[in-house]
Coordinates of C-alpha atoms and ligand atoms in Angstrom, one line a residue:
M29 CA -23.9 -19.4 59.0
Y30 CA -26.7 -21.9 58.4
R31 CA -24.8 -24.9 59.7
T32 CA -21.5 -26.1 61.1
H33 CA -22.1 -29.7 60.3
T34 CA -24.4 -31.9 58.2
C35 CA -27.0 -34.2 59.7
G36 CA -25.0 -37.3 58.9
E37 CA -21.7 -36.2 60.3
L38 CA -21.6 -36.1 64.1
R39 CA -20.2 -39.0 66.1
L40 CA -19.5 -39.7 69.8
S41 CA -16.1 -38.1 69.5
D42 CA -17.9 -34.8 68.9
A43 CA -19.7 -34.9 72.2
G44 CA -19.5 -31.6 74.1
K45 CA -19.2 -29.5 70.9
T46 CA -21.8 -26.8 70.2
V47 CA -23.0 -27.2 66.6
T48 CA -25.6 -25.9 64.3
L49 CA -27.6 -28.1 61.9
S50 CA -30.1 -27.3 59.2
G51 CA -32.5 -29.7 57.5
W52 CA -36.0 -31.1 57.2
V53 CA -38.1 -32.7 59.9
Q54 CA -38.3 -36.4 59.4
R55 CA -40.5 -36.9 62.4
I56 CA -41.3 -35.4 65.8
R57 CA -42.3 -37.5 68.8
R58 CA -43.1 -36.5 72.4
M59 CA -42.1 -38.8 75.2
G60 CA -42.6 -37.9 78.8
G61 CA -41.6 -34.3 79.1
M62 CA -39.2 -34.5 76.2
T63 CA -39.7 -33.8 72.5
F64 CA -37.5 -35.6 70.0
C65 CA -37.1 -34.4 66.4
D66 CA -35.2 -36.3 63.6
L67 CA -33.6 -33.7 61.4
R68 CA -32.7 -34.9 57.9
D69 CA -30.5 -33.7 55.1
R70 CA -28.8 -35.4 52.1
Y71 CA -26.1 -36.8 54.5
G72 CA -28.2 -38.4 57.1
I73 CA -30.4 -37.9 60.1
T74 CA -29.6 -36.5 63.6
Q75 CA -31.8 -36.6 66.6
L76 CA -32.6 -33.3 68.3
V77 CA -33.8 -33.2 71.9
F78 CA -35.9 -30.5 73.5
D79 CA -36.2 -30.4 77.2
Q80 CA -39.4 -29.4 79.0
D81 CA -37.5 -26.9 81.1
Q82 CA -37.2 -24.9 77.9
P83 CA -40.9 -24.2 77.3
E84 CA -40.4 -21.7 74.5
L85 CA -38.3 -24.1 72.5
C86 CA -40.7 -27.0 73.2
D87 CA -43.6 -24.9 72.0
K88 CA -41.8 -24.0 68.8
I89 CA -41.0 -27.6 67.9
N90 CA -44.4 -28.9 68.9
H91 CA -45.9 -26.5 66.4
A92 CA -43.6 -27.7 63.6
G93 CA -44.6 -30.6 61.3
R94 CA -43.1 -33.1 58.8
E95 CA -40.8 -31.6 56.3
W96 CA -40.5 -28.2 57.9
V97 CA -37.1 -26.7 57.4
L98 CA -35.3 -26.0 60.7
Q99 CA -32.1 -24.7 61.9
A100 CA -31.1 -25.9 65.4
T101 CA -28.1 -25.0 67.6
G102 CA -27.1 -27.1 70.6
R103 CA -24.7 -29.3 72.3
V104 CA -23.7 -32.8 71.1
A105 CA -24.4 -35.3 73.9
E106 CA -24.0 -39.1 74.2
R107 CA -27.4 -40.8 73.9
T108 CA -28.6 -43.0 76.7
S109 CA -30.4 -45.4 74.3
K110 CA -28.2 -45.7 71.2
N111 CA -29.4 -46.6 67.7
A112 CA -27.0 -48.9 66.0
N113 CA -28.8 -48.6 62.7
M114 CA -27.9 -45.0 62.3
S115 CA -24.5 -43.6 61.7
T116 CA -25.3 -40.8 64.1
G117 CA -27.1 -43.1 66.5
D118 CA -24.7 -42.7 69.4
I119 CA -25.4 -39.0 69.8
E120 CA -28.1 -36.4 70.0
I121 CA -28.2 -32.6 70.1
I122 CA -29.6 -30.9 73.2
V123 CA -31.1 -27.9 71.4
S124 CA -30.6 -24.4 72.9
S125 CA -31.9 -22.4 70.0
L126 CA -34.3 -23.1 67.1
V127 CA -35.1 -21.2 63.9
V128 CA -37.9 -22.1 61.6
L129 CA -36.4 -21.5 58.2
N130 CA -39.5 -22.5 56.4
E131 CA -42.9 -24.2 57.0
A132 CA -44.1 -27.1 54.8
I133 CA -47.5 -28.4 54.0
T134 CA -48.0 -32.1 54.6
P135 CA -46.3 -34.1 51.7
P136 CA -48.5 -36.3 49.7
F137 CA -46.5 -39.4 50.7
T138 CA -44.1 -40.3 53.4
I139 CA -40.4 -39.5 52.8
E140 CA -39.1 -42.9 53.7
D141 CA -37.6 -45.9 52.0
N142 CA -40.8 -47.8 52.1
T143 CA -43.0 -44.8 51.1
D144 CA -46.7 -45.1 51.0
G145 CA -46.7 -43.2 47.7
G146 CA -47.6 -44.9 44.4
D147 CA -45.6 -44.5 41.2
D148 CA -47.8 -41.7 39.7
L149 CA -47.8 -39.6 42.9
R150 CA -44.0 -40.0 43.3
M151 CA -43.5 -38.9 39.7
K152 CA -45.8 -35.9 40.1
Y153 CA -43.9 -34.8 43.2
R154 CA -40.5 -36.1 42.1
Y155 CA -38.7 -33.3 44.0
L156 CA -40.1 -34.8 47.2
D157 CA -39.4 -38.3 46.0
L158 CA -35.7 -37.3 45.6
R159 CA -35.6 -36.5 49.3
R160 CA -35.9 -40.2 49.9
D161 CA -32.6 -42.0 50.5
A162 CA -33.3 -44.9 48.2
V163 CA -33.8 -42.6 45.2
R164 CA -31.1 -40.1 46.0
K165 CA -28.6 -42.9 46.4
N166 CA -29.1 -43.8 42.7
L167 CA -28.2 -40.2 41.7
E168 CA -25.1 -40.3 43.8
L169 CA -24.1 -43.6 42.1
R170 CA -24.8 -42.1 38.7
H171 CA -22.6 -39.1 39.6
K172 CA -19.8 -41.5 40.7
V173 CA -20.1 -43.5 37.5
T174 CA -19.7 -40.4 35.3
I175 CA -16.7 -39.3 37.3
A176 CA -15.1 -42.7 36.8
V177 CA -15.8 -42.5 33.1
R178 CA -14.3 -39.1 32.7
D179 CA -11.3 -40.1 34.8
Y180 CA -10.5 -43.1 32.8
L181 CA -11.1 -41.6 29.4
D182 CA -9.2 -38.4 30.3
K183 CA -6.2 -40.6 31.3
Q184 CA -6.4 -42.3 27.9
G185 CA -6.2 -39.0 26.1
F186 CA -9.9 -38.6 25.1
L187 CA -11.3 -35.1 24.7
E188 CA -14.8 -34.4 25.8
I189 CA -16.4 -32.3 23.1
E190 CA -19.9 -31.1 22.9
T191 CA -21.9 -31.5 19.7
P192 CA -25.0 -29.6 18.8
V193 CA -28.5 -30.6 20.0
L194 CA -30.3 -28.9 17.1
V195 CA -29.3 -31.0 14.1
N196 CA -30.9 -32.3 11.0
S197 CA -33.3 -35.2 10.7
T198 CA -31.8 -38.4 9.4
P199 CA -33.6 -41.3 8.0
E200 CA -32.6 -44.9 8.9
G201 CA -32.9 -44.5 12.7
A202 CA -35.8 -44.4 15.0
R203 CA -38.3 -41.6 14.8
D204 CA -36.9 -38.1 15.3
F205 CA -38.1 -35.4 17.8
V206 CA -38.3 -32.2 15.7
V207 CA -38.0 -28.6 16.6
P208 CA -39.6 -25.9 14.4
S209 CA -37.3 -23.1 13.3
R210 CA -38.8 -19.6 13.6
M211 CA -36.2 -18.0 11.5
N212 CA -36.7 -20.6 8.7
P213 CA -40.4 -21.0 8.5
G214 CA -41.5 -24.5 7.5
Q215 CA -38.2 -25.9 8.4
F216 CA -37.3 -28.1 11.3
Y217 CA -34.3 -29.2 13.3
A218 CA -34.2 -32.7 14.7
L219 CA -32.8 -33.6 18.1
P220 CA -29.9 -36.1 17.8
Q221 CA -30.7 -39.7 18.2
S222 CA -26.9 -40.0 18.8
P223 CA -24.0 -37.8 17.8
Q224 CA -22.9 -40.6 15.4
T225 CA -22.1 -38.6 12.2
L226 CA -20.8 -35.6 14.2
K227 CA -18.3 -37.8 16.1
Q228 CA -17.2 -39.3 12.8
L229 CA -16.6 -35.7 11.4
L230 CA -14.5 -35.0 14.5
M231 CA -12.3 -38.0 13.5
V232 CA -11.9 -36.4 10.0
S233 CA -10.8 -33.3 12.0
G234 CA -8.0 -35.2 13.6
I235 CA -9.4 -35.2 17.1
D236 CA -8.4 -38.8 17.4
R237 CA -10.0 -39.7 20.7
Y238 CA -13.4 -38.2 21.5
F239 CA -16.0 -38.8 24.1
Q240 CA -19.1 -37.1 25.4
I241 CA -21.7 -37.8 28.0
V242 CA -24.6 -36.7 26.0
K243 CA -28.4 -36.5 25.9
C244 CA -29.9 -38.4 22.9
F245 CA -33.5 -38.4 21.8
R246 CA -35.6 -41.1 20.2
D247 CA -39.4 -40.9 19.6
E248 CA -40.1 -44.6 20.2
D249 CA -42.7 -46.5 22.1
L250 CA -41.5 -46.7 25.7
R251 CA -40.7 -49.7 27.8
A252 CA -39.1 -50.2 31.2
D253 CA -35.6 -49.7 29.9
R254 CA -36.4 -46.9 27.5
Q255 CA -36.9 -43.1 27.8
P256 CA -37.5 -40.6 25.0
E257 CA -34.4 -38.8 26.2
F258 CA -31.6 -40.8 27.6
T259 CA -27.9 -40.4 28.1
Q260 CA -25.0 -42.0 26.2
I261 CA -21.4 -42.2 27.0
D262 CA -20.4 -41.7 23.4
C263 CA -16.9 -42.5 22.2
E264 CA -14.9 -42.5 19.0
M265 CA -11.3 -43.3 18.1
S266 CA -9.1 -43.0 15.0
F267 CA -6.5 -45.4 13.6
V268 CA -8.1 -48.4 15.4
E269 CA -9.3 -51.9 14.6
Q270 CA -12.1 -53.7 16.4
E271 CA -9.5 -55.3 18.8
D272 CA -8.3 -51.9 19.9
I273 CA -11.8 -50.7 20.7
L274 CA -12.7 -53.8 22.6
N275 CA -9.6 -53.6 24.7
M276 CA -10.0 -49.8 25.4
F277 CA -13.6 -50.2 26.5
E278 CA -13.2 -53.4 28.3
G279 CA -10.7 -51.3 30.3
L280 CA -13.4 -48.7 30.9
S281 CA -15.8 -51.3 32.3
R282 CA -13.1 -52.8 34.4
H283 CA -12.4 -49.3 35.8
I284 CA -16.1 -48.6 36.5
F285 CA -16.6 -52.0 38.3
K286 CA -13.5 -51.6 40.3
T287 CA -14.2 -48.0 41.5
I288 CA -17.9 -48.4 42.0
K289 CA -18.3 -51.9 43.2
G290 CA -14.8 -53.0 44.1
I291 CA -15.1 -55.8 41.7
D292 CA -12.3 -57.1 39.5
L293 CA -13.9 -58.0 36.2
P294 CA -12.4 -61.1 34.5
T295 CA -11.4 -60.9 30.9
L296 CA -14.7 -60.5 29.0
P297 CA -15.7 -63.5 27.0
R298 CA -16.6 -63.0 23.4
M299 CA -19.5 -64.7 21.7
T300 CA -20.4 -64.4 18.1
W301 CA -23.9 -63.1 17.3
H302 CA -24.5 -66.4 15.6
D303 CA -23.7 -68.4 18.7
A304 CA -25.7 -66.0 20.9
M305 CA -28.7 -66.7 18.8
K306 CA -28.1 -70.4 18.6
Y307 CA -27.5 -71.1 22.3
Y308 CA -29.5 -68.3 24.0
G309 CA -32.0 -67.1 21.4
S310 CA -30.9 -63.5 22.0
D311 CA -28.2 -61.1 21.0
K312 CA -27.9 -60.1 24.6
P313 CA -27.6 -63.4 26.5
D314 CA -27.7 -63.4 30.3
I315 CA -24.7 -65.7 31.0
R316 CA -24.9 -65.5 34.8
F317 CA -26.3 -69.0 34.4
D318 CA -25.7 -71.7 31.8
M319 CA -28.9 -73.5 30.6
K320 CA -27.8 -73.3 26.9
F321 CA -30.2 -74.4 24.2
V322 CA -29.8 -77.9 22.8
E323 CA -31.3 -78.5 19.4
L324 CA -33.3 -81.7 19.1
M325 CA -34.4 -82.0 15.5
D326 CA -32.2 -85.0 14.8
I327 CA -33.3 -86.9 17.8
L328 CA -37.1 -86.2 18.2
K329 CA -38.4 -85.9 14.6
G330 CA -40.1 -88.8 12.9
Y331 CA -41.8 -90.7 15.7
G332 CA -45.4 -89.7 14.9
F333 CA -45.7 -86.7 17.3
S334 CA -47.0 -84.3 14.7
V335 CA -46.1 -81.1 16.6
F336 CA -42.5 -82.1 16.4
D337 CA -42.7 -83.7 13.0
N338 CA -44.0 -80.5 11.5
A339 CA -41.6 -78.2 13.3
E340 CA -38.7 -76.3 11.7
Y341 CA -37.1 -76.1 15.1
I342 CA -37.1 -78.2 18.2
G343 CA -35.0 -77.1 21.1
G344 CA -34.8 -77.2 24.8
I345 CA -33.1 -76.3 28.0
C346 CA -32.1 -78.4 31.0
A347 CA -33.0 -76.9 34.4
K348 CA -30.5 -78.5 36.8
G349 CA -32.2 -80.1 39.8
A350 CA -35.7 -78.9 38.9
A351 CA -37.3 -82.4 38.4
H352 CA -39.2 -81.7 41.6
Y353 CA -41.4 -79.2 39.7
T354 CA -45.0 -80.2 40.3
R355 CA -47.7 -80.6 37.7
K356 CA -49.1 -77.3 38.8
Q357 CA -45.8 -75.5 38.4
L358 CA -45.3 -77.1 34.9
D359 CA -48.9 -76.0 33.9
Q360 CA -48.0 -72.5 35.0
L361 CA -44.9 -72.6 32.9
T362 CA -46.9 -73.7 30.0
E363 CA -49.3 -70.9 30.5
Y364 CA -46.3 -68.5 30.7
V365 CA -45.0 -69.5 27.3
K366 CA -48.4 -69.4 25.8
R367 CA -49.1 -65.8 26.8
P368 CA -49.6 -63.7 23.7
Q369 CA -46.3 -61.7 24.5
I370 CA -44.4 -65.0 24.1
G371 CA -46.7 -66.9 21.8
A372 CA -45.5 -70.5 22.1
K373 CA -48.2 -73.2 21.3
G374 CA -47.2 -75.5 24.1
L375 CA -44.5 -76.9 26.3
V376 CA -43.1 -80.4 26.4
Y377 CA -41.3 -81.5 29.5
A378 CA -39.2 -84.4 30.7
R379 CA -38.0 -85.3 34.2
I380 CA -34.9 -87.3 34.8
E381 CA -35.9 -89.7 37.6
E382 CA -33.7 -91.1 40.3
D383 CA -33.0 -94.3 38.5
G384 CA -31.9 -92.3 35.4
N385 CA -35.0 -93.0 33.4
V386 CA -36.7 -90.2 31.5
K387 CA -40.3 -89.5 32.1
S388 CA -41.8 -87.1 29.7
S389 CA -45.1 -85.5 28.8
V390 CA -44.9 -87.2 25.4
D391 CA -44.0 -90.7 26.5
K392 CA -46.5 -92.4 24.2
F393 CA -44.5 -91.3 21.1
Y394 CA -41.0 -92.0 22.3
S395 CA -39.2 -95.1 23.5
Q396 CA -37.0 -94.8 26.5
D397 CA -34.1 -95.4 24.1
V398 CA -34.9 -92.1 22.2
L399 CA -35.5 -90.3 25.4
Q400 CA -32.1 -91.4 26.7
Q401 CA -30.5 -90.0 23.5
M402 CA -32.2 -86.7 24.3
K403 CA -30.9 -86.9 27.9
S404 CA -27.3 -87.3 26.8
A405 CA -27.7 -84.5 24.3
F406 CA -28.3 -82.2 27.3
G407 CA -25.8 -84.0 29.5
A408 CA -28.8 -84.3 31.9
E409 CA -28.6 -86.1 35.2
S410 CA -31.1 -87.5 37.7
G411 CA -33.1 -84.7 39.3
D412 CA -33.0 -82.5 36.2
L413 CA -35.9 -81.1 34.3
I414 CA -35.9 -80.7 30.5
L415 CA -38.2 -78.2 28.9
I416 CA -38.8 -78.3 25.1
L417 CA -40.3 -75.9 22.6
S418 CA -40.9 -76.3 19.0
G419 CA -42.3 -74.2 16.1
E420 CA -42.5 -73.5 12.5
N421 CA -40.2 -70.5 12.6
A422 CA -36.8 -71.3 14.0
N423 CA -36.0 -67.7 15.1
K424 CA -39.3 -67.1 16.7
T425 CA -39.1 -70.4 18.6
R426 CA -35.6 -69.5 19.8
K427 CA -36.9 -66.2 21.1
Q428 CA -39.7 -68.0 23.0
L429 CA -37.2 -70.5 24.4
C430 CA -35.1 -67.5 25.5
E431 CA -38.0 -66.1 27.5
L432 CA -38.5 -69.5 29.1
R433 CA -34.8 -69.8 29.9
L434 CA -34.9 -66.4 31.6
E435 CA -38.0 -67.3 33.5
M436 CA -36.4 -70.5 34.7
G437 CA -33.3 -68.5 35.7
N438 CA -35.6 -66.3 37.8
Q439 CA -37.5 -69.1 39.4
L440 CA -34.3 -71.0 40.3
G441 CA -32.7 -67.9 41.7
L442 CA -29.9 -67.9 39.1
R443 CA -30.2 -64.2 38.2
D444 CA -28.6 -62.6 41.3
K445 CA -28.5 -58.8 41.0
N446 CA -25.3 -58.7 42.9
K447 CA -23.5 -61.0 40.4
Y448 CA -22.3 -59.5 37.1
A449 CA -21.6 -61.4 33.9
C450 CA -20.3 -59.2 31.1
L451 CA -19.4 -60.2 27.6
W452 CA -18.9 -58.9 24.1
V453 CA -21.2 -60.1 21.4
V454 CA -19.3 -59.7 18.1
D455 CA -19.7 -60.4 14.4
F456 CA -23.2 -59.1 14.0
P457 CA -24.7 -59.3 10.5
L458 CA -24.3 -56.1 8.6
L459 CA -27.8 -56.1 7.3
E460 CA -31.2 -57.2 8.3
W461 CA -33.9 -58.1 5.8
S462 CA -37.3 -56.6 6.4
E463 CA -40.1 -58.8 5.0
E464 CA -42.6 -55.9 5.5
D465 CA -40.6 -53.3 3.6
E466 CA -38.9 -55.8 1.3
R467 CA -35.5 -54.2 1.8
F468 CA -32.4 -54.4 3.8
Y469 CA -31.8 -52.2 6.9
A470 CA -28.5 -51.7 8.6
M471 CA -28.5 -53.8 11.7
H472 CA -26.3 -51.3 13.6
H473 CA -26.3 -48.2 11.5
P474 CA -25.4 -47.4 7.8
F475 CA -21.9 -46.2 8.8
T476 CA -20.8 -49.6 10.1
S477 CA -18.1 -51.3 8.2
P478 CA -18.5 -54.8 6.8
K479 CA -15.7 -57.2 7.7
P480 CA -13.1 -56.7 4.9
E481 CA -13.1 -60.4 4.0
D482 CA -16.9 -60.3 3.5
I483 CA -16.9 -57.2 1.2
P484 CA -17.1 -59.3 -2.0
L485 CA -20.4 -60.8 -0.7
L486 CA -22.0 -57.4 -0.8
D487 CA -22.7 -58.0 -4.5
T488 CA -23.7 -61.6 -4.3
D489 CA -25.3 -62.3 -0.9
P490 CA -25.6 -59.1 1.2
G491 CA -27.6 -60.8 3.9
S492 CA -24.6 -63.0 4.9
V493 CA -22.1 -60.2 5.2
R494 CA -20.8 -59.8 8.8
A495 CA -20.0 -56.4 10.3
N496 CA -17.2 -55.2 12.4
A497 CA -19.8 -54.4 15.1
Y498 CA -20.0 -55.3 18.7
D499 CA -22.2 -55.0 21.8
M500 CA -21.3 -55.1 25.4
V501 CA -23.8 -57.1 27.4
I502 CA -24.1 -57.3 31.1
N503 CA -26.6 -59.6 32.8
G504 CA -28.7 -59.9 29.7
V505 CA -28.8 -56.1 29.1
E506 CA -27.2 -54.4 26.1
V507 CA -25.2 -51.7 27.9
G508 CA -23.2 -50.5 24.9
G509 CA -22.6 -51.1 21.2
G510 CA -20.6 -49.8 18.3
S511 CA -18.6 -50.6 15.3
I512 CA -15.7 -49.9 13.1
R513 CA -16.9 -47.3 10.5
I514 CA -16.7 -47.1 6.8
H515 CA -14.1 -44.4 6.0
D516 CA -14.2 -44.7 2.3
S517 CA -16.7 -42.5 0.6
Q518 CA -17.3 -45.1 -2.2
L519 CA -17.9 -47.9 0.1
Q520 CA -20.3 -45.7 2.1
Q521 CA -22.1 -44.8 -1.2
K522 CA -22.4 -48.5 -2.0
M523 CA -23.8 -49.1 1.5
F524 CA -26.5 -46.5 0.9
E525 CA -27.3 -48.1 -2.5
I526 CA -27.8 -51.5 -0.8
L527 CA -30.1 -49.7 1.7
G528 CA -32.2 -48.5 -1.2
F529 CA -31.1 -44.9 -1.4
T530 CA -30.9 -43.3 -4.8
P531 CA -27.5 -41.4 -5.3
E532 CA -29.5 -38.2 -5.1
R533 CA -31.2 -39.1 -1.8
A534 CA -27.9 -40.3 -0.3
Q535 CA -26.3 -37.0 -1.3
L536 CA -29.2 -35.0 0.2
N537 CA -29.2 -36.9 3.5
F538 CA -25.6 -37.8 4.0
G539 CA -23.7 -35.7 1.5
F540 CA -21.9 -33.8 4.3
L541 CA -20.4 -37.0 5.5
M542 CA -19.4 -38.5 2.2
N543 CA -17.9 -35.2 1.1
A544 CA -15.9 -34.9 4.3
F545 CA -14.5 -38.4 3.7
K546 CA -13.0 -37.1 0.5
Y547 CA -10.7 -34.9 2.5
G548 CA -8.9 -37.7 4.1
A549 CA -10.9 -39.7 6.7
P550 CA -8.8 -41.8 9.0
P551 CA -9.8 -45.4 9.7
H552 CA -12.0 -45.0 12.8
G553 CA -14.5 -46.7 15.1
G554 CA -16.2 -46.3 18.4
L555 CA -19.1 -47.2 20.6
A556 CA -21.7 -45.7 22.9
Y557 CA -22.9 -46.9 26.3
G558 CA -26.3 -46.3 27.6
L559 CA -25.5 -44.5 30.8
D560 CA -29.0 -44.9 32.3
R561 CA -29.0 -48.7 31.7
Y562 CA -25.4 -49.1 33.0
V563 CA -26.2 -47.2 36.2
S564 CA -29.5 -49.0 36.8
L565 CA -27.6 -52.3 36.5
L566 CA -25.0 -51.2 39.0
A567 CA -27.8 -50.0 41.3
G568 CA -29.7 -53.3 40.9
L569 CA -32.8 -51.5 39.6
D570 CA -35.4 -53.1 37.3
S571 CA -36.2 -49.8 35.5
I572 CA -33.9 -47.0 34.3
R573 CA -36.3 -44.5 35.7
D574 CA -35.0 -44.4 39.2
C575 CA -31.5 -43.4 38.2
I576 CA -32.9 -40.4 36.3
A577 CA -33.7 -37.3 38.3
F578 CA -36.8 -36.3 36.3
P579 CA -37.9 -39.2 34.1
K580 CA -40.9 -39.4 31.7
N581 CA -43.7 -41.8 32.1
N582 CA -44.8 -44.5 29.7
Q583 CA -46.7 -42.0 27.6
G584 CA -43.6 -39.9 27.3
R585 CA -45.0 -37.3 29.6
D586 CA -43.3 -35.4 32.4
V587 CA -46.1 -35.4 34.9
M588 CA -44.4 -33.0 37.2
L589 CA -43.9 -30.3 34.6
D590 CA -47.0 -31.5 32.7
A591 CA -45.1 -31.6 29.4
P592 CA -45.7 -31.7 26.5
T593 CA -48.4 -29.0 26.4
E594 CA -50.2 -27.0 23.7
L595 CA -48.7 -23.7 22.6
E596 CA -50.3 -20.3 22.7
P597 CA -51.8 -19.3 19.3
A598 CA -49.3 -16.4 19.0
Q599 CA -46.4 -18.7 19.5
L600 CA -47.8 -21.0 16.8
D601 CA -48.3 -18.1 14.4
E602 CA -44.7 -17.0 14.9
L603 CA -43.6 -20.5 14.0
K604 CA -46.0 -20.6 11.1
I605 CA -47.5 -23.8 12.4
N606 CA -51.1 -24.7 11.8
V607 CA -52.3 -27.2 14.4
V608 CA -55.0 -29.4 12.9
K609 CA -57.1 -31.0 15.7
E610 CA -58.5 -34.4 15.1
Ligands
LIG19 N1 -24.2 -44.2 17.7 C1 -24.4 -45.6 18.0 C2 -25.7 -45.8 18.8 O1 -26.3 -44.8 19.2 C3 -23.3 -46.1 18.8 C4 -22.0 -46.2 18.0 O2 -22.0 -46.9 16.9 O3 -21.0 -45.6 18.4 O4 -26.1 -46.9 19.0

């Protein structure tokens, strides 16, 4: 038997017992005639003690080094100097026998919470990185979340069903990862960007309630919250309306927060997409703090300040109690919004002084009277700071103001990671016009149903049609999204037409779905959560990487496996693939 207990288990009440532990050496220190060794496993750390009157044992431990794998047997004893920071800090093991199970070379970084290893090194030796408490805890959390999800959905009658990973390439999404087929030379599978059409087919099959915790693949440029392969909690239900889905999955989030965090989520507020854009400049507003946009076109236009006079949009935020911002801080904020990633031309500010007067950076154009009108539009009070952006393109300016709002939220400490603000964003537009391609794209995906009352507008003003689509947003992160689907093959065909598909093309790409619908498709809808994002939010992480065991880097590489790699010529021949090198 390798062990009787784990390294995190023994307490004072175990004193006197003879136990065997196995684990890795965290550190070894000699003090006086004694040698102490901290032995670590997944569950914790226990102190081993070697007495000098056991020279053979002392010799053995003194030859060992960091990360060696040891098995130690001994008696549990009360420590004279206890360590209150460790769960096993009241005891130690007086070792009577020691087995070296394996030696280890010195790891490239220290296996500690505050490791000396940089990002690249940690990723290359991810298996060592995962020995660190801080990282492993995220995997434990992830495991707990998936258990909570399965538990809730199972109780609600959902069936977990696996769908294939080798599927066909579909237009209209992100770029596909493709896999060549040896048995069908020149032909390729694609890896699923999501099991969207398959889960809809399962509804045609009468499965009624489906879910799957599933890997999805998208060949997109990577950012902190994106990985080329990621995991969805993918769900679909039959005979439902939007309201049914929102209630069911609000329930899921409530269950997750309660089991994982002990938090009772309040009823989730709902915000229309239109309001989200108008008041927060984003379809995923962070509503942990207020600071809503106030539009100022009516108040500030027409006083000779050309920047505002020529603007299509003037809007601002009021940072409560931030009038103490110094000139230097305001200059830094101006620089912040002028960075190319944000792209504002400048920033106008106004402080509300103690006497209630408004002192602004554009005082020479505006009378106190006008500035007071502005102050009341914000409901601002003495001590507040108003920040204003303007621009020729309303949507662009709103996005810039959104960045400024989030930055102010950060600076004023209003984005506490331990506080959660969840909401539904609803009534998304069905379509999005692309200036570049001069065509409409589906805002969610082509299977999303328009709101029934907006269907007539499909012929006259498709851009204004609203969808039965919804996103769940937590702390400014889109954690999930879905829609009620089209279940009528003719409406689906019309949707493809609006998206610029010829009937032949639609048949070729999506014939399987439209044909299936002819055999009696139930009304259905669903959604998918991004598991990685959800877990990283619950873990308070800035990046989804640290809740993924073996993530890829920003170039889409797995630096540990060194993937992707070139193939051997024989393998390429077999696949009938000719690699042309640039
Ligand atoms: N398949 C969708 C997605 O990946 C989610 C859904 O509509 O259910 O975003």
